[in-house]
Amino acid sequence: MSALLEAGAPEGSVFLLMKEDQAVQAEALEACSLKGARKKACECGPDATIIMVGKGAKGMLNGAMPNEAIKKDHSLQRGNWGNQIEFVLTSVGYAVGLGNVWRFPYLCYRNGGGAFLIPYFIMVTFCGIPVFFMELSFGQFASQGCLGVWRISPMFKGVGYGMIVVSTYIGIYYNMVVSIAFYYFFSSLTSVLPWTYCDNPWNTPDCVSVLDNPNITKSVQPPALPGNVSQALNLTLQRTSPSEEYWKFYVLKMSDDIGNFGEVQVHLLSCLFVSWVVVFLCLMQGIRTSGKVVYFTATFPYVVLTILFFRGMTLEGASTGIKYYLTPQWDKILEAKVWGDAASQIFYSLGCAWGGLITMASYNKFHNNCYRDSVVISITNCATSIYAGFVIFSILGFMANHLGEDVSSVAEHGPGLAFVAYPEALTLLPIAPLWSLLFFFMLILMGLGTQFCLLETLVTALVDEVGNEWILQRKSYVTLGIAVAGFLLGIPLTSQAGIYWLLLMDNYAASFSLVIISCIMCVCIMYIYGHQNYFQDIQMMLGFPPPLFFQICWRVISPAIIFLILIFLLIQYETITYNEYQYPSWAEAIGFLMALSSVICIPFYALFYFRITDGDTFLQRLKNSTKPSGDWGPALLEHRTGRYAPTIPPSPEDGLEFQPLDPDKAQIPMVGSNDPIRLQDSQM
């Protein structure tokens, strides 16, 4: 037996060893532990031991017994998550990103503090969780990325291409933000943070450090201030902080215009290279490596947040910051802008319509409870946003108390919060470099968690689209190629005008285009494919139909909210600015083209597919182009039951995964003590 296995049994060979001869059975089981055991799978039954030999055989038997069909609930070609924790952690890392830290707290205090949480939770309930569940179930049912899933209605495959374009834009500039966090992390490896004082070569005469005037606070000044003290106070209130000058004049070396690229900053270019190398190494083997990395990248940010939370709460003035963050302003609930901000924040924060949720869910086992996962991940994301607000505003309250200013004067959002306001506040703490290291390490991990999924979305879409064995075996090279392309496309962001382009991409690449993509996806699944068909698919996959609440949300409420978000974005549109810099009209035009480049994929592909579809009349071609393709449905034959049951034997060209043996008539070598090896017909 050992000699036979070592000699190399044919692919898909199955050996049935009767337990009449314990010696032969023991030898066979020992053979399973030989070198190359990953290609052998052994299973013991009450009367026999089955050994299957062949690539990916390990795990295929899944409890199969003699004369019983071989069962499996995982894909041999694409692979699956090692366990469900890996998927949940990856999805949490994808959804919980930099926006939870630098956008939500600012939106909360600006839109009514605690009162903002009411429209926020309403939007989470009626839009966020339902759309999240839809995307997870969509990808898991078909076991395909954001392109392959559109076998459900091929005419709308342009929606998948739009997701690819959006993920490409976001992946380019998002990793640039991570690289800046890397640079700040490396700069914090010092005894004194470089943005603490104003005695550096890049500082200007207007620079005033918070440590240079510690006693000038509103709380200690008498009502009538002497002239010189008033001047000093005004200077402090209008000061340029060393952290701001470090950001503008040293890290970015900002030019005066978006069209003036200047020089590439070598230190940022180096950090961008490091960031892409880290992303590639973590995704080199696909989910097999990233699934293990997320145990750290998705959990350690919560450790850092908790450390910073308790440190911030012990500071003087922290309660003022928290009060400013959460004090309800009930009159603002009646403002449409508050509801629009709440809907937009939850929509973008969860990563809907990026393609990442569909991609990550496609690696789930078919019967995984994605309904439970969608609720858990969505609630975790929202709770993280609120929790991060306490961390941010406790420190900002401390800094405002130190300066004698209102919290609103030091509160910022976006890069200004992460790389100017918060780093400056950290300089007031004892052992400031330690807190700075923790903060930027947290930003790095949060950014990488999102970046992993963005890159995997692109890789999976390309590999699934080609779909042959050659590219499946060379997936690492595809990952490397996309990582190299992302690095090269990100080089302009390391120039002196890089921050202008980064903010332009952030404002336009994933704005109204995501809303349109998501709305079309809901309409296609619910009204073109048919809500009853989709509910039956979910029941086949999960064992129960989607709850009535989700059925109503998918059909009516969620698309309506998404449409209102689009209207809100168009009505509330304002010309993009960065501090005092006003973007020129040609730059805004580029931004709109960037946003349209993803949306325009939908009508272009629809027209293309309509033209190549058979049909004698317009209505026939329209019907044929929107109905599901023949290979739509579960990827594994074991799960293609009911209306998906094949009527003819499948072939490899169908794109479906099946056993190498004929399921009805398999030739099985029999090995026993009293009989020679013989062939026997048997059903597997």
XYZ file of C-alpha atoms in Angstrom, residues 240-521:
282
model
C 0.634 78.108 13.932
C 1.349 74.929 15.809
C 4.612 73.027 15.361
C 2.636 69.917 14.413
C 0.925 71.830 11.608
C 4.231 73.184 10.302
C 5.817 69.749 10.585
C 2.940 68.374 8.501
C 2.985 71.096 5.851
C 6.612 72.121 5.565
C 8.501 68.945 6.406
C 6.409 65.827 5.782
C 4.494 67.072 2.726
C 6.533 70.127 1.689
C 3.278 71.324 0.183
C 3.288 73.282 -3.022
C 0.951 76.220 -3.536
C -1.244 74.593 -6.186
C -2.556 71.193 -7.205
C -0.920 71.552 -10.614
C 2.519 72.275 -9.133
C 3.822 68.755 -8.447
C 7.329 69.833 -7.465
C 9.577 67.020 -6.288
C 8.804 63.513 -5.138
C 9.395 63.235 -1.392
C 11.808 60.362 -0.968
C 10.787 59.664 2.627
C 7.134 59.303 1.611
C 8.053 57.233 -1.429
C 10.041 54.869 0.786
C 7.146 54.491 3.203
C 4.751 53.908 0.310
C 7.029 51.107 -0.874
C 7.097 49.611 2.630
C 3.307 49.786 2.841
C 2.796 47.963 -0.462
C 5.382 45.336 0.464
C 3.555 44.636 3.725
C 0.225 44.364 1.905
C 1.684 41.999 -0.684
C 3.383 39.757 1.861
C 0.147 39.444 3.828
C -1.815 38.570 0.671
C 0.862 36.556 -1.107
C -1.046 33.299 -0.643
C -4.483 34.907 -0.723
C -6.794 34.280 2.188
C -4.517 31.534 3.473
C -2.064 34.198 4.669
C -4.350 37.185 5.178
C -6.731 35.025 7.215
C -3.959 34.454 9.746
C -2.680 38.046 9.732
C -6.081 39.494 10.651
C -5.926 37.798 14.041
C -3.511 40.607 14.891
C -4.418 43.473 12.534
C -8.135 43.350 13.389
C -7.836 42.900 17.146
C -4.810 44.925 18.243
C -6.368 48.311 17.286
C -8.957 47.663 19.996
C -6.170 47.094 22.499
C -4.631 50.438 21.520
C -8.005 52.203 21.585
C -8.630 50.885 25.079
C -5.202 52.009 26.310
C -5.704 55.490 24.828
C -9.253 55.593 26.217
C -8.193 55.020 29.810
C -5.239 57.388 29.425
C -7.449 60.102 27.983
C -10.093 59.770 30.669
C -7.517 60.484 33.371
C -6.545 63.854 31.872
C -7.769 67.221 33.065
C -10.351 68.602 30.681
C -11.267 65.199 29.243
C -14.810 65.504 30.548
C -15.181 68.803 28.675
C -14.227 67.118 25.423
C -16.590 64.190 26.018
C -19.396 66.582 26.913
C -18.788 68.509 23.703
C -18.835 65.229 21.795
C -22.063 63.799 23.203
C -24.232 66.664 24.534
C -27.476 66.435 22.517
C -28.610 69.391 20.459
C -32.139 68.222 19.787
C -33.018 71.056 17.434
C -30.578 69.694 14.855
C -32.546 66.469 14.443
C -34.993 68.431 12.303
C -32.244 69.399 9.847
C -32.093 67.322 6.667
C -28.323 67.654 6.574
C -27.958 65.720 9.829
C -29.935 62.784 8.432
C -27.987 62.946 5.209
C -24.679 62.873 7.065
C -25.857 59.917 9.162
C -26.909 57.915 6.100
C -23.729 58.760 4.180
C -21.461 57.897 7.095
C -22.935 54.471 7.753
C -23.062 53.685 4.046
C -19.402 54.525 3.438
C -18.186 53.229 6.770
C -19.469 49.698 6.146
C -17.765 49.559 2.751
C -20.923 48.883 0.769
C -20.644 48.766 -3.051
C -16.837 48.576 -2.985
C -16.919 44.920 -3.961
C -14.963 43.882 -0.883
C -17.920 42.422 1.009
C -18.938 40.259 -1.945
C -15.352 39.111 -2.389
C -14.756 38.202 1.253
C -18.091 36.366 1.489
C -17.296 34.369 -1.655
C -14.682 32.440 0.340
C -17.242 31.336 2.928
C -18.618 27.828 2.986
C -21.992 27.635 1.305
C -24.042 27.065 4.445
C -22.307 29.674 6.610
C -24.738 31.866 8.553
C -23.943 35.185 6.862
C -27.110 36.704 8.372
C -25.560 36.420 11.830
C -22.229 37.708 10.530
C -23.769 40.789 8.934
C -25.452 41.833 12.174
C -22.352 41.205 14.301
C -19.958 43.018 11.949
C -22.247 46.013 11.404
C -22.826 46.520 15.122
C -19.097 46.140 15.801
C -18.332 48.796 13.210
C -20.820 51.278 14.692
C -19.689 50.611 18.260
C -16.073 51.169 17.211
C -16.952 54.559 15.722
C -18.622 55.684 18.950
C -15.803 54.272 21.070
C -13.184 56.048 18.969
C -15.009 59.315 19.602
C -14.317 58.996 23.333
C -10.635 58.377 22.608
C -10.357 61.389 20.299
C -12.367 63.948 22.263
C -10.906 63.108 25.658
C -7.478 64.086 24.326
C -8.814 67.115 22.424
C -10.652 68.256 25.548
C -7.403 68.035 27.476
C -5.615 70.127 24.856
C -8.407 72.708 24.716
C -8.294 72.995 28.499
C -4.527 73.504 28.376
C -4.859 76.285 25.797
C -7.952 77.833 27.342
C -9.833 77.429 24.072
C -13.148 75.965 23.064
C -13.036 72.339 21.941
C -14.399 73.338 18.530
C -11.230 75.351 17.835
C -9.008 72.274 18.103
C -11.403 69.666 16.664
C -10.736 68.692 13.064
C -11.494 65.769 10.806
C -9.685 63.846 8.110
C -5.900 64.108 7.840
C -5.971 67.281 9.929
C -7.141 65.297 12.949
C -4.840 62.313 12.478
C -1.648 64.156 11.559
C -2.010 67.631 13.107
C -4.463 68.028 16.008
C -4.106 64.663 17.752
C -0.284 64.459 17.455
C -0.029 67.935 18.935
C -2.239 66.946 21.860
C -0.029 63.918 22.487
C 2.997 66.174 23.030
C 1.373 67.359 26.270
C 1.420 63.856 27.751
C 4.281 62.340 29.726
C 6.252 59.851 27.619
C 4.708 61.414 24.510
C 6.628 59.190 22.023
C 5.034 56.078 23.515
C 1.496 57.371 23.014
C 2.407 58.564 19.538
C 3.761 55.123 18.623
C 0.577 53.464 19.829
C -1.696 55.897 18.011
C 0.026 55.643 14.636
C 0.456 51.898 14.955
C -3.305 51.716 15.426
C -3.852 53.825 12.285
C -1.499 51.554 10.329
C -3.345 48.406 11.357
C -6.751 49.933 10.634
C -5.588 51.069 7.224
C -4.004 47.730 6.370
C -7.172 45.853 7.324
C -9.104 47.804 4.703
C -6.275 47.659 2.165
C -6.094 43.854 2.356
C -9.684 43.554 1.211
C -9.321 46.187 -1.509
C -6.388 44.370 -3.080
C -8.004 40.952 -2.662
C -11.111 42.319 -4.402
C -9.083 43.184 -7.497
C -7.139 39.922 -7.472
C -10.213 37.737 -6.970
C -12.155 39.538 -9.714
C -9.333 38.972 -12.216
C -8.691 35.351 -11.233
C -12.396 34.442 -11.230
C -12.915 36.137 -14.579
C -10.131 34.177 -16.275
C -11.043 31.117 -14.239
C -8.566 28.577 -15.648
C -6.094 26.386 -13.781
C -3.104 28.341 -15.069
C -4.052 31.600 -13.358
C -5.279 29.815 -10.233
C -1.821 28.348 -9.770
C -0.211 31.767 -10.340
C -2.450 33.870 -8.135
C 0.584 35.125 -6.197
C 1.986 36.653 -9.384
C -1.335 38.364 -10.049
C -1.226 39.809 -6.538
C 2.345 40.993 -7.096
C 1.448 42.606 -10.416
C -1.478 44.536 -8.953
C 0.607 45.610 -5.946
C 3.378 46.910 -8.241
C 0.823 48.769 -10.363
C -0.715 50.289 -7.229
C 2.684 51.460 -6.037
C 3.518 53.074 -9.378
C 0.139 54.815 -9.605
C 0.605 56.130 -6.063
C 3.935 57.827 -6.786
C 2.307 61.170 -7.813
C 0.739 61.285 -4.340
C 4.222 61.461 -2.829
C 4.949 64.722 -4.666
C 4.571 68.185 -3.162
C 1.062 68.405 -4.599
C 0.215 64.895 -3.429
C -2.074 65.913 -0.573
C -4.280 67.904 -2.965
C -4.717 64.877 -5.239
C -5.264 62.560 -2.289
C -8.150 64.685 -1.007
C -9.535 65.046 -4.531
C -9.675 61.250 -4.877
C -11.136 60.907 -1.389
C -13.943 63.353 -2.184
C -14.872 62.122 -5.651
C -13.652 58.553 -6.266
C -16.023 57.043 -3.710
C -18.831 59.566 -3.427
C -22.083 59.514 -5.378
C -20.785 56.723 -7.620
C -21.021 54.249 -4.729
C -24.595 55.286 -4.063
C -25.602 54.742 -7.680
C -23.863 51.359 -7.845
C -25.510 50.171 -4.646
C -28.961 51.355 -5.711
C -28.729 49.565 -9.075
C -27.542 46.402 -7.335
